XYZ file of C-alpha atoms in Angstrom:
407
model
C 93.409 157.460 52.850
C 92.404 160.815 51.482
C 89.175 162.414 50.345
C 88.539 161.679 46.685
C 85.908 163.061 44.351
C 83.250 160.438 43.756
C 80.662 160.194 41.004
C 77.983 161.525 43.389
C 80.035 164.282 44.994
C 77.685 167.216 45.633
C 74.620 165.028 46.258
C 73.415 165.354 49.860
C 71.321 162.517 51.255
C 69.513 162.395 54.583
C 69.484 158.783 55.760
C 66.490 158.115 58.007
C 66.762 154.326 57.781
C 67.648 151.498 60.137
C 69.041 147.959 60.293
C 70.164 146.647 56.839
C 68.056 147.517 53.777
C 68.187 151.307 53.992
C 71.701 151.561 55.444
C 72.979 149.210 52.706
C 71.445 151.457 50.041
C 72.831 154.655 51.544
C 76.248 153.073 52.139
C 76.365 152.325 48.406
C 75.466 155.940 47.606
C 78.054 157.149 50.133
C 80.717 154.939 48.543
C 79.937 156.717 45.282
C 80.672 160.080 46.851
C 77.316 161.304 48.169
C 77.350 163.269 51.427
C 75.179 160.966 53.549
C 73.994 162.268 56.904
C 72.588 159.453 59.002
C 69.823 160.635 61.313
C 69.529 158.363 64.349
C 67.394 158.460 67.448
C 69.151 159.142 70.729
C 69.704 155.410 71.311
C 71.070 154.871 67.814
C 70.187 152.505 64.992
C 69.296 149.132 66.569
C 71.913 147.448 64.359
C 74.608 149.205 66.401
C 74.058 146.595 69.116
C 73.397 143.461 67.061
C 76.184 140.894 66.797
C 79.927 141.113 67.289
C 81.431 144.335 68.603
C 84.315 145.625 70.692
C 82.380 148.531 72.177
C 78.696 149.231 72.653
C 77.138 150.911 69.646
C 79.867 149.918 67.187
C 78.894 146.492 65.877
C 80.387 144.737 62.879
C 77.250 145.689 60.919
C 77.791 149.332 61.851
C 81.430 149.400 60.758
C 80.505 148.528 57.186
C 76.922 149.741 56.758
C 77.658 153.200 58.172
C 80.991 153.745 56.420
C 81.477 157.044 54.580
C 78.552 158.616 56.483
C 78.118 161.267 59.146
C 75.926 160.687 62.210
C 73.544 163.112 63.872
C 71.419 161.938 66.820
C 67.984 163.556 67.272
C 64.888 163.144 69.381
C 62.367 163.159 66.553
C 59.527 162.763 69.028
C 60.130 166.367 70.076
C 59.090 169.454 68.161
C 62.633 170.837 68.313
C 64.026 167.580 66.981
C 61.621 167.643 64.051
C 62.637 171.229 63.378
C 66.258 170.109 63.090
C 65.154 167.444 60.594
C 63.303 170.104 58.582
C 66.447 172.232 58.523
C 68.460 169.243 57.278
C 65.910 168.624 54.550
C 65.944 172.244 53.434
C 69.451 171.828 51.971
C 69.232 168.154 50.983
C 68.745 166.503 47.624
C 67.344 163.207 48.905
C 65.678 161.813 52.016
C 65.609 158.009 52.274
C 63.474 156.369 54.953
C 62.151 152.911 55.776
C 59.609 154.199 58.285
C 56.107 152.912 57.636
C 53.565 155.458 56.338
C 51.781 155.961 59.665
C 55.086 156.630 61.441
C 56.176 158.987 58.665
C 52.949 160.916 58.902
C 53.268 161.225 62.687
C 56.689 162.829 62.161
C 55.505 165.061 59.341
C 57.624 163.151 56.831
C 55.222 163.389 53.898
C 56.106 164.504 50.412
C 53.372 167.137 50.381
C 54.767 168.891 53.448
C 58.462 168.415 52.710
C 58.089 169.665 49.129
C 56.946 172.988 50.560
C 60.202 173.170 52.531
C 62.330 172.002 49.594
C 60.688 171.654 46.145
C 63.795 169.892 44.878
C 63.675 167.135 47.501
C 63.526 163.517 46.398
C 61.688 161.545 49.095
C 62.425 157.835 48.759
C 60.265 155.623 50.955
C 60.775 151.885 51.317
C 58.702 149.545 53.457
C 57.076 146.131 53.089
C 54.106 147.093 50.916
C 53.138 150.009 48.700
C 52.486 153.255 50.563
C 49.053 153.684 48.974
C 47.785 150.151 49.656
C 45.692 148.667 52.444
C 48.835 146.813 53.598
C 50.865 150.006 53.898
C 51.520 149.758 57.636
C 52.006 146.009 57.935
C 55.299 145.245 59.703
C 57.679 143.073 57.728
C 61.296 142.034 57.857
C 63.364 139.939 55.460
C 61.775 136.552 56.253
C 58.271 138.005 55.929
C 59.166 139.534 52.578
C 60.667 136.246 51.364
C 57.378 134.586 52.287
C 55.080 137.281 50.883
C 57.020 137.565 47.619
C 57.024 133.839 46.861
C 60.765 133.427 47.389
C 60.393 131.016 50.319
C 57.999 128.806 48.387
C 60.340 128.316 45.424
C 62.347 125.692 47.304
C 59.102 123.711 47.649
C 59.353 123.081 43.904
C 62.735 121.429 44.530
C 62.174 119.127 47.498
C 58.695 119.849 48.813
C 59.777 122.066 51.711
C 59.589 125.883 51.662
C 62.513 127.663 53.303
C 64.218 131.003 53.636
C 67.513 131.913 51.975
C 70.447 131.842 54.455
C 71.060 135.562 53.977
C 68.885 138.662 54.021
C 68.268 138.562 50.291
C 65.235 140.874 50.329
C 66.950 143.607 52.329
C 69.925 143.668 49.984
C 68.054 143.340 46.687
C 65.591 146.068 47.670
C 68.522 148.169 48.893
C 69.879 148.093 45.358
C 66.446 149.017 43.955
C 66.498 152.013 46.311
C 69.845 153.055 44.835
C 68.477 152.736 41.293
C 65.345 154.714 42.154
C 67.273 157.506 43.873
C 69.729 157.842 41.000
C 66.921 157.887 38.410
C 65.117 160.642 40.315
C 68.372 162.583 40.749
C 69.063 162.462 36.991
C 65.519 163.675 36.252
C 65.976 166.488 38.759
C 69.010 167.674 36.765
C 66.604 168.351 33.889
C 63.606 169.804 35.722
C 65.052 171.056 39.005
C 62.169 169.344 40.786
C 62.055 166.575 43.310
C 59.483 163.820 43.528
C 58.160 161.045 45.741
C 59.631 157.604 45.064
C 58.168 154.489 46.696
C 60.088 151.188 46.719
C 57.913 148.468 48.314
C 59.910 145.423 49.367
C 57.314 142.803 48.444
C 56.737 144.355 45.009
C 60.459 144.484 44.363
C 61.018 140.848 45.305
C 58.020 139.562 43.329
C 59.416 141.265 40.216
C 62.920 139.994 41.036
C 61.739 136.395 41.500
C 59.634 136.326 38.326
C 62.488 137.307 35.993
C 63.367 133.656 35.325
C 60.550 131.791 37.074
C 57.492 133.234 35.311
C 58.281 130.810 32.492
C 55.287 129.366 30.679
C 52.916 131.317 32.915
C 54.053 134.468 31.137
C 51.459 133.587 28.514
C 47.685 133.748 28.991
C 46.659 130.974 28.964
C 49.857 129.311 30.174
C 52.122 127.741 27.540
C 54.171 125.575 29.853
C 55.275 125.169 33.422
C 56.061 127.814 35.972
C 59.692 127.961 37.078
C 63.190 127.882 35.610
C 63.792 124.142 35.371
C 67.573 124.270 35.536
C 67.645 125.797 39.005
C 64.693 123.860 40.440
C 66.233 120.401 40.206
C 67.249 118.734 43.499
C 70.549 117.702 41.925
C 71.664 121.329 41.605
C 74.170 121.231 44.460
C 77.972 121.389 44.733
C 79.643 118.069 43.960
C 81.897 116.167 46.310
C 85.356 115.401 44.937
C 87.940 113.024 46.414
C 89.212 115.775 48.718
C 86.555 118.486 48.897
C 83.803 120.167 46.900
C 83.419 121.785 43.496
C 80.913 123.442 41.206
C 81.174 122.152 37.628
C 78.761 123.775 35.216
C 79.105 122.809 31.560
C 76.761 124.976 29.533
C 77.200 124.625 25.787
C 76.946 121.349 23.852
C 80.715 121.492 23.429
C 81.183 121.929 27.189
C 79.082 118.879 27.978
C 80.677 116.695 25.301
C 84.180 117.693 26.418
C 83.334 117.007 30.040
C 81.819 113.587 29.449
C 84.643 112.601 27.089
C 87.243 113.527 29.720
C 85.198 111.831 32.448
C 84.963 108.570 30.508
C 81.219 108.758 29.930
C 81.109 108.090 26.190
C 77.420 107.173 26.483
C 76.605 110.804 27.289
C 78.563 112.348 24.396
C 76.375 113.713 21.563
C 73.321 112.185 23.190
C 70.254 113.544 21.302
C 68.347 113.721 24.583
C 70.555 116.708 25.507
C 71.010 118.268 22.061
C 69.697 121.782 22.747
C 69.884 124.200 25.652
C 66.182 123.670 26.263
C 66.674 119.890 26.257
C 69.475 120.186 28.777
C 67.452 122.469 31.043
C 64.537 120.030 31.036
C 66.819 117.101 31.869
C 69.282 118.954 34.087
C 68.788 116.500 36.950
C 70.144 113.644 34.821
C 73.165 115.648 33.701
C 74.030 116.808 37.195
C 73.623 113.276 38.537
C 76.193 112.131 36.001
C 78.626 114.796 37.261
C 77.959 113.744 40.849
C 78.814 110.130 40.012
C 82.229 110.920 38.527
C 83.253 113.862 40.730
C 84.725 111.687 43.542
C 87.191 110.137 41.070
C 89.457 113.214 41.119
C 90.616 115.939 43.457
C 89.146 119.412 43.310
C 92.378 120.743 41.849
C 92.443 118.031 39.189
C 88.895 118.868 38.130
C 89.656 122.587 38.019
C 92.696 121.911 35.831
C 90.705 119.675 33.481
C 87.851 122.146 33.190
C 90.191 125.065 32.574
C 91.910 123.153 29.775
C 88.557 122.601 28.039
C 86.989 125.986 28.794
C 84.344 124.407 31.043
C 83.003 126.726 33.767
C 84.055 125.452 37.207
C 84.966 126.790 40.618
C 85.935 125.598 44.037
C 83.828 126.872 46.938
C 84.850 130.083 48.685
C 84.648 130.059 52.472
C 83.275 133.534 53.173
C 84.556 133.382 56.751
C 88.064 133.524 55.300
C 87.315 135.612 52.229
C 89.880 138.252 53.241
C 92.622 135.641 52.696
C 91.484 134.705 49.189
C 94.004 135.860 46.533
C 91.315 137.130 44.153
C 89.513 139.044 46.904
C 92.830 140.596 48.001
C 93.842 141.549 44.464
C 90.469 143.181 43.829
C 90.610 144.936 47.222
C 87.084 143.789 47.940
C 88.007 143.482 51.607
C 90.728 145.688 53.067
C 92.115 146.131 56.563
C 91.870 149.546 58.228
C 92.404 151.169 61.601
C 89.272 152.699 63.120
C 90.003 155.539 65.572
C 88.018 153.879 68.373
C 87.455 150.283 67.256
C 90.976 149.365 66.149
C 91.783 147.133 63.197
C 88.850 145.887 61.131
C 88.052 144.644 57.648
C 86.063 146.945 55.388
C 83.975 145.898 52.411
C 83.151 148.197 49.510
C 80.715 148.678 46.663
C 82.057 146.046 44.227
C 82.693 147.858 40.975
C 85.328 150.281 39.745
C 85.162 153.668 38.040
C 88.157 155.066 36.181
C 87.805 158.790 36.953
C 85.778 158.795 40.156
C 87.101 155.914 42.240
C 85.117 154.262 44.987
C 86.975 154.546 48.276
C 86.711 154.550 52.041
C 87.048 158.192 53.039
C 85.336 158.123 56.413
C 85.127 155.400 59.041
C 81.732 154.544 60.524
C 80.956 157.268 63.077
C 80.078 156.929 66.725
C 76.473 157.816 67.495
C 76.122 161.591 67.191
C 79.776 162.069 66.271
C 78.875 164.700 63.688
C 75.917 166.369 65.367
C 77.825 169.538 66.242
C 79.516 169.834 62.851
C 76.291 169.285 60.904
C 74.306 171.760 63.003
C 77.103 174.304 62.628
C 76.912 173.880 58.847
C 73.184 174.596 59.095
C 73.965 177.878 60.815
C 73.101 176.924 64.379
C 75.036 179.072 66.901
C 77.197 177.206 69.380
C 75.001 178.211 72.315
C 71.902 176.864 70.517
C 73.619 173.530 69.932
C 74.575 173.331 73.609
C 71.008 174.173 74.602
C 69.613 171.412 72.371
C 72.088 168.928 73.823
C 71.308 169.988 77.398
C 67.594 169.573 76.714
C 68.118 166.063 75.318
C 66.991 167.052 71.829
C 70.296 166.092 70.232
C 73.210 163.951 71.301
C 76.790 164.961 70.626
C 79.794 162.711 70.979
C 83.173 164.139 71.857
C 85.418 161.465 70.455
C 88.264 161.190 68.023
C 87.077 162.186 64.539
C 85.868 159.431 62.251
C 87.639 160.713 59.145
C 89.723 158.057 57.497
């Protein structure tokens, strides 16, 4: 692997985030070529010690969420540590943080103060609720945001029981909103030369995300129909069991449904006026999916896939994510690739899942050990070697003398 010029080459981002949401956003920006400097406390991002790992501080989460970044470890509770952060900000384009407003203010991380240091700085803040609201300092993690945004309650419309999604949907969706917001502000800065404050509240983001399809008839005042997207709120919307496994079969057009029911021997369902339009089918989706469920066990998964392909009917078997790296499509797309980390050995790396013809997305730097780049970054800022040693000796910064993390 070699350094390649990415679409965001030249954009410097200070990453003052932890766990998943912020690191996911900045990993995406780093994949696109931004120079992302991850600022960690002296103990490191807590996600370094969550879940599987071969060595302390280098968890599976770390290997992929901190890829293509550099790490500097600072004691931000100290005046000298905050001075180092100010010096980082002076030459940066963007600072991203998921600290709550009170914590930001205690560290001096406010737009008003930082804009005096660097008028071109884009400060992107992301926490549970809007920074100017009464809820600004409420603690919240993914499950709380799913609850507060209405996401957890949507399943109640299906079977009467609210529940959380089996993945950190809010962290990842809001992470992508952070990317969008940062890029929009960076494009505007190209025109004006000025930075700005950008706030990406998690609850706000997820409410907007959830209402895209579910606002439904409640879009109108007064309401002109039910709340919710009927097709996805039916209890029958589940994978179907075949004679040897599971499958998703999803006819969509009238032709799809007629072809499926003809092939399945359900002549009574062909050209049935009850399902004539898309709206009709959405309203009666439970009946249609029940009919698929009844016939699905009559064939193997492969047989159904062959039949559906022949008629242009959307269908798929179910990917086992635990073995995704062995899937032919995943391999061909290089969505997951095997690499050799200088301290952690062989591992599988994920990537931002789109391609660009002139500025390819690539892994150019393995996830760093905590503080692996402290010395290099401070040297770039003009700190003399003796000053760096003094900061390390005083416990203001942490440096790691280990094999470089360059891929």
